[in-house]
């Protein structure tokens, strides 16, 4: 069976609270994939994490130029990608594609390709969705630092409920309701920003959002187990 899978590996998962690289998590993630290689291709899109946000803050303070801020975020996401590429050893394409053309070349000879951002004005979630649309991927998974999408911000509301499923339209409403002024600034695109939603809508794809904090849910997903904690976004 043909299986093309796209995974967004949130930048928040790459670093521990103190800001050090969480090598153990990276190894654990790569081992789950290496232990079950029943797929045709997999593209892992890496986020920028706290390091990207530190650089973005510093650049913003001196330039007030959001495009420059986005560009540094892209650079950091590409450097982060190398952490996964090197852990995958010879299984992954050794370079980080910077365009769809480079991605096609990479995929013609490797089953695993790791990449970061592409162009300013979007998040790595948008990249993951666009890549999934391009490849007609069967599965698209977003690994982040919370269990999925909640009906309200779980950091602010104790009674926030995890949504098992959500439609594009309900998600759009949720994004609008929770949007703040900084939402479209570099480093501030949320799990699901407006650009990502638009690409998702036109593609008609389904997305699974789940926590990568512990990776046990991802391991279940990877091994085709049922009853996974997370949110499915679909039409
Ligand atoms: P992300 O915000 O997507 O990284 O990219 P992240 O840390 O994984 O985010 P979470 O886990 O979803 O919270 C870092 C920054 O790089 C720039 C944006 O400024 C973004 O906030 N970027 C990334 C782009 O401008 N274009 C891209 O294609 C990707």
Short mmCIF file of C-alpha atoms and ligand atoms in Angstrom, two decimals:
data_model
loop_
_atom_site.label_atom_id
_atom_site.label_comp_id
_atom_site.label_asym_id
_atom_site.label_seq_id
_atom_site.Cartn_x
_atom_site.Cartn_y
_atom_site.Cartn_z
CA UNK A 1 0.00 0.00 0.00
CA UNK A 2 1.26 3.45 -0.90
CA UNK A 3 1.76 5.58 2.16
CA UNK A 4 3.07 9.10 2.03
CA UNK A 5 3.16 10.76 5.39
CA UNK A 6 3.93 14.32 6.43
CA UNK A 7 4.77 15.13 10.05
CA UNK A 8 5.22 18.56 11.53
CA UNK A 9 7.62 18.26 14.46
CA UNK A 10 6.90 21.32 16.59
CA UNK A 11 9.91 23.40 17.59
CA UNK A 12 8.71 23.30 21.19
CA UNK A 13 9.55 19.57 21.27
CA UNK A 14 13.18 20.09 20.31
CA UNK A 15 14.19 22.03 23.40
CA UNK A 16 13.93 21.33 27.12
CA UNK A 17 12.61 24.02 29.48
CA UNK A 18 16.10 25.42 30.07
CA UNK A 19 16.58 25.84 26.31
CA UNK A 20 18.98 22.91 25.82
CA UNK A 21 18.48 20.59 22.86
CA UNK A 22 16.35 17.61 23.86
CA UNK A 23 18.48 14.95 22.16
CA UNK A 24 16.69 12.14 23.97
CA UNK A 25 13.35 13.19 22.45
CA UNK A 26 14.87 13.45 18.97
CA UNK A 27 16.39 9.96 19.29
CA UNK A 28 13.11 8.53 20.62
CA UNK A 29 11.13 10.07 17.74
CA UNK A 30 13.58 8.79 15.11
CA UNK A 31 13.60 5.30 16.66
CA UNK A 32 9.80 5.03 16.46
CA UNK A 33 10.03 5.75 12.73
CA UNK A 34 13.05 3.51 12.14
CA UNK A 35 11.36 0.58 13.91
CA UNK A 36 8.42 0.53 11.52
CA UNK A 37 9.35 1.58 8.01
CA UNK A 38 6.04 0.56 6.38
CA UNK A 39 5.77 3.76 4.38
CA UNK A 40 6.70 4.92 0.93
CA UNK A 41 7.86 8.37 1.88
CA UNK A 42 7.90 10.61 4.86
CA UNK A 43 8.57 14.32 5.04
CA UNK A 44 9.28 15.76 8.48
CA UNK A 45 8.83 19.52 8.79
CA UNK A 46 10.68 20.95 11.76
CA UNK A 47 9.64 24.07 13.67
CA UNK A 48 11.75 26.88 15.09
CA UNK A 49 11.03 26.62 18.80
CA UNK A 50 12.32 28.92 21.54
CA UNK A 51 15.63 29.50 19.76
CA UNK A 52 13.83 30.94 16.71
CA UNK A 53 11.76 33.17 18.98
CA UNK A 54 14.89 34.48 20.73
CA UNK A 55 16.47 35.43 17.40
CA UNK A 56 13.21 36.94 16.17
CA UNK A 57 12.95 39.13 19.28
CA UNK A 58 16.53 40.36 18.85
CA UNK A 59 16.09 41.15 15.14
CA UNK A 60 12.71 42.83 15.72
CA UNK A 61 14.22 45.11 18.39
CA UNK A 62 16.78 46.46 15.95
CA UNK A 63 14.92 46.44 12.59
CA UNK A 64 11.13 46.35 13.11
CA UNK A 65 11.14 44.36 9.88
CA UNK A 66 8.81 41.34 10.10
CA UNK A 67 10.16 39.75 6.92
CA UNK A 68 13.68 39.72 8.37
CA UNK A 69 12.20 38.18 11.52
CA UNK A 70 10.48 35.47 9.48
CA UNK A 71 13.68 34.79 7.56
CA UNK A 72 15.66 34.17 10.73
CA UNK A 73 12.84 31.88 11.92
CA UNK A 74 13.17 29.94 8.66
CA UNK A 75 16.96 29.69 9.09
CA UNK A 76 16.61 28.31 12.60
CA UNK A 77 13.96 25.78 11.53
CA UNK A 78 16.41 24.54 8.88
CA UNK A 79 19.20 24.22 11.45
CA UNK A 80 16.76 22.36 13.73
CA UNK A 81 15.95 20.03 10.82
CA UNK A 82 19.58 18.93 10.79
CA UNK A 83 19.19 17.50 14.28
CA UNK A 84 16.62 15.03 12.95
CA UNK A 85 18.44 14.41 9.66
CA UNK A 86 21.63 13.44 11.47
CA UNK A 87 19.77 11.18 13.93
CA UNK A 88 18.09 9.38 11.00
CA UNK A 89 21.62 8.62 9.73
CA UNK A 90 21.80 7.19 6.19
CA UNK A 91 18.00 6.77 6.01
CA UNK A 92 17.38 10.49 5.47
CA UNK A 93 18.34 12.83 2.65
CA UNK A 94 21.48 14.55 3.99
CA UNK A 95 20.48 18.10 2.98
CA UNK A 96 17.56 20.33 3.94
CA UNK A 97 15.39 21.18 0.88
CA UNK A 98 14.66 24.90 0.58
CA UNK A 99 12.01 24.67 -2.14
CA UNK A 100 9.53 22.23 -3.69
CA UNK A 101 12.00 21.61 -6.53
CA UNK A 102 14.68 20.58 -4.03
CA UNK A 103 12.12 18.47 -2.17
CA UNK A 104 11.28 16.57 -5.38
CA UNK A 105 14.95 15.87 -6.03
CA UNK A 106 15.44 14.69 -2.45
CA UNK A 107 12.43 12.38 -2.62
CA UNK A 108 13.56 10.75 -5.83
CA UNK A 109 16.33 8.99 -3.92
CA UNK A 110 15.38 8.99 -0.21
CA UNK A 111 12.31 7.76 1.71
CA UNK A 112 12.86 10.24 4.54
CA UNK A 113 13.34 13.98 3.99
CA UNK A 114 13.53 16.62 6.73
CA UNK A 115 12.91 20.29 6.07
CA UNK A 116 12.06 23.58 7.78
CA UNK A 117 10.40 26.79 6.62
CA UNK A 118 10.06 28.00 3.04
CA UNK A 119 8.98 31.64 2.73
CA UNK A 120 8.08 34.56 5.03
CA UNK A 121 4.51 35.18 6.20
CA UNK A 122 3.62 31.68 7.32
CA UNK A 123 4.46 29.02 9.88
CA UNK A 124 6.00 25.59 9.52
CA UNK A 125 2.46 24.22 9.97
CA UNK A 126 1.61 25.92 6.65
CA UNK A 127 4.69 24.27 5.13
CA UNK A 128 3.60 20.84 6.38
CA UNK A 129 0.09 21.28 4.94
CA UNK A 130 1.40 22.55 1.59
CA UNK A 131 3.87 19.67 1.34
CA UNK A 132 1.09 17.19 2.18
CA UNK A 133 -1.10 18.72 -0.52
CA UNK A 134 1.78 18.61 -3.03
CA UNK A 135 2.52 14.95 -2.31
CA UNK A 136 -1.14 13.96 -1.98
CA UNK A 137 -0.08 12.51 1.35
CA UNK A 138 -2.38 9.97 2.95
CA UNK A 139 -1.59 11.17 6.46
CA UNK A 140 -0.70 14.54 7.92
CA UNK A 141 0.21 14.77 11.58
CA UNK A 142 1.07 17.79 13.67
CA UNK A 143 3.10 17.02 16.76
CA UNK A 144 2.93 19.83 19.26
CA UNK A 145 3.24 20.45 23.00
CA UNK A 146 -0.45 20.01 23.89
CA UNK A 147 -2.85 17.10 23.38
CA UNK A 148 -4.68 18.67 20.45
CA UNK A 149 -7.11 21.50 19.85
CA UNK A 150 -9.20 22.71 22.79
CA UNK A 151 -12.46 24.64 22.78
CA UNK A 152 -10.59 27.44 24.61
CA UNK A 153 -7.01 28.14 25.67
CA UNK A 154 -6.15 25.38 28.19
CA UNK A 155 -3.42 27.58 29.70
CA UNK A 156 -6.01 30.17 30.68
CA UNK A 157 -9.14 28.07 31.29
CA UNK A 158 -9.16 25.05 33.59
CA UNK A 159 -12.43 23.78 32.07
CA UNK A 160 -11.10 23.79 28.49
CA UNK A 161 -12.15 20.64 26.64
CA UNK A 162 -10.04 18.69 24.16
CA UNK A 163 -11.92 18.33 20.87
CA UNK A 164 -11.72 14.86 19.32
CA UNK A 165 -12.87 16.21 15.97
CA UNK A 166 -13.33 19.65 14.55
CA UNK A 167 -14.53 20.88 11.15
CA UNK A 168 -12.70 23.53 9.12
CA UNK A 169 -15.50 26.03 9.80
CA UNK A 170 -15.51 25.50 13.56
CA UNK A 171 -11.73 25.80 13.60
CA UNK A 172 -11.95 29.06 11.69
CA UNK A 173 -14.38 30.39 14.31
CA UNK A 174 -12.04 29.29 17.10
CA UNK A 175 -9.04 30.98 15.46
CA UNK A 176 -10.98 34.22 15.05
CA UNK A 177 -12.24 34.16 18.62
CA UNK A 178 -8.80 33.50 20.10
CA UNK A 179 -6.87 35.78 17.78
CA UNK A 180 -4.77 38.50 19.33
CA UNK A 181 -2.95 41.38 17.67
CA UNK A 182 0.37 39.53 17.53
CA UNK A 183 -1.04 36.42 15.85
CA UNK A 184 0.31 37.30 12.42
CA UNK A 185 3.78 38.35 13.61
CA UNK A 186 6.97 36.36 13.09
CA UNK A 187 7.36 33.71 15.78
CA UNK A 188 3.71 34.08 16.84
CA UNK A 189 1.80 31.90 14.42
CA UNK A 190 -0.29 29.53 16.54
CA UNK A 191 -0.72 25.73 16.05
CA UNK A 192 -3.26 26.73 13.49
CA UNK A 193 -2.92 30.14 11.92
CA UNK A 194 -5.15 31.65 9.24
CA UNK A 195 -2.73 30.84 6.36
CA UNK A 196 -2.58 27.17 7.39
CA UNK A 197 -6.36 27.00 7.56
CA UNK A 198 -6.79 28.44 4.06
CA UNK A 199 -4.36 25.92 2.55
CA UNK A 200 -6.04 23.13 4.45
CA UNK A 201 -9.49 24.17 3.24
CA UNK A 202 -8.50 24.19 -0.40
CA UNK A 203 -6.75 20.83 -0.10
CA UNK A 204 -9.67 19.15 1.67
CA UNK A 205 -7.22 17.03 3.66
CA UNK A 206 -7.65 15.69 7.17
CA UNK A 207 -5.07 16.48 9.85
CA UNK A 208 -4.33 14.81 13.15
CA UNK A 209 -3.02 17.15 15.85
CA UNK A 210 -1.47 15.38 18.83
CA UNK A 211 1.04 15.84 21.60
CA UNK A 212 4.67 15.00 20.98
CA UNK A 213 5.59 15.73 24.60
CA UNK A 214 5.65 12.06 25.54
CA UNK A 215 5.57 10.40 22.11
CA UNK A 216 3.48 7.45 23.37
CA UNK A 217 0.51 8.74 21.35
CA UNK A 218 2.69 9.15 18.28
CA UNK A 219 4.03 5.63 18.74
CA UNK A 220 0.43 4.32 18.82
CA UNK A 221 -0.40 6.28 15.67
CA UNK A 222 2.72 5.03 13.94
CA UNK A 223 1.89 1.43 14.74
CA UNK A 224 -1.72 1.78 13.55
CA UNK A 225 -3.22 1.44 17.01
CA UNK A 226 -6.65 2.85 17.75
CA UNK A 227 -7.89 5.28 20.40
CA UNK A 228 -5.27 7.93 20.00
CA UNK A 229 -5.59 11.11 22.05
CA UNK A 230 -5.63 14.08 19.70
CA UNK A 231 -7.82 16.16 17.41
CA UNK A 232 -8.82 15.28 13.87
CA UNK A 233 -9.48 18.32 11.71
CA UNK A 234 -11.55 17.57 8.63
CA UNK A 235 -14.09 18.99 6.21
P1 LIG B 1 7.16 28.08 13.59
O1 LIG B 1 6.50 29.15 14.39
O2 LIG B 1 6.35 27.32 12.67
O3 LIG B 1 7.93 27.10 14.57
O4 LIG B 1 8.41 28.67 12.80
P2 LIG B 1 7.45 26.29 15.84
O5 LIG B 1 8.39 26.63 16.94
O6 LIG B 1 7.35 24.88 15.48
O7 LIG B 1 6.03 26.76 16.21
P3 LIG B 1 4.95 25.93 17.01
O8 LIG B 1 5.57 24.68 17.55
O9 LIG B 1 3.86 25.66 16.00
O10 LIG B 1 4.54 26.88 18.08
C1 LIG B 1 9.26 29.64 13.38
C2 LIG B 1 9.11 30.97 12.68
O11 LIG B 1 9.76 30.94 11.40
C3 LIG B 1 9.06 31.74 10.47
C4 LIG B 1 7.88 32.37 11.23
O12 LIG B 1 8.27 33.61 11.76
C5 LIG B 1 7.67 31.35 12.35
O13 LIG B 1 6.96 31.87 13.46
N1 LIG B 1 8.62 30.94 9.28
C6 LIG B 1 8.54 29.57 9.35
C7 LIG B 1 8.33 31.57 8.09
O14 LIG B 1 8.34 32.80 8.00
N2 LIG B 1 8.01 30.82 6.99
C8 LIG B 1 7.95 29.48 7.02
O15 LIG B 1 7.68 28.85 5.97
C9 LIG B 1 8.20 28.84 8.24
#
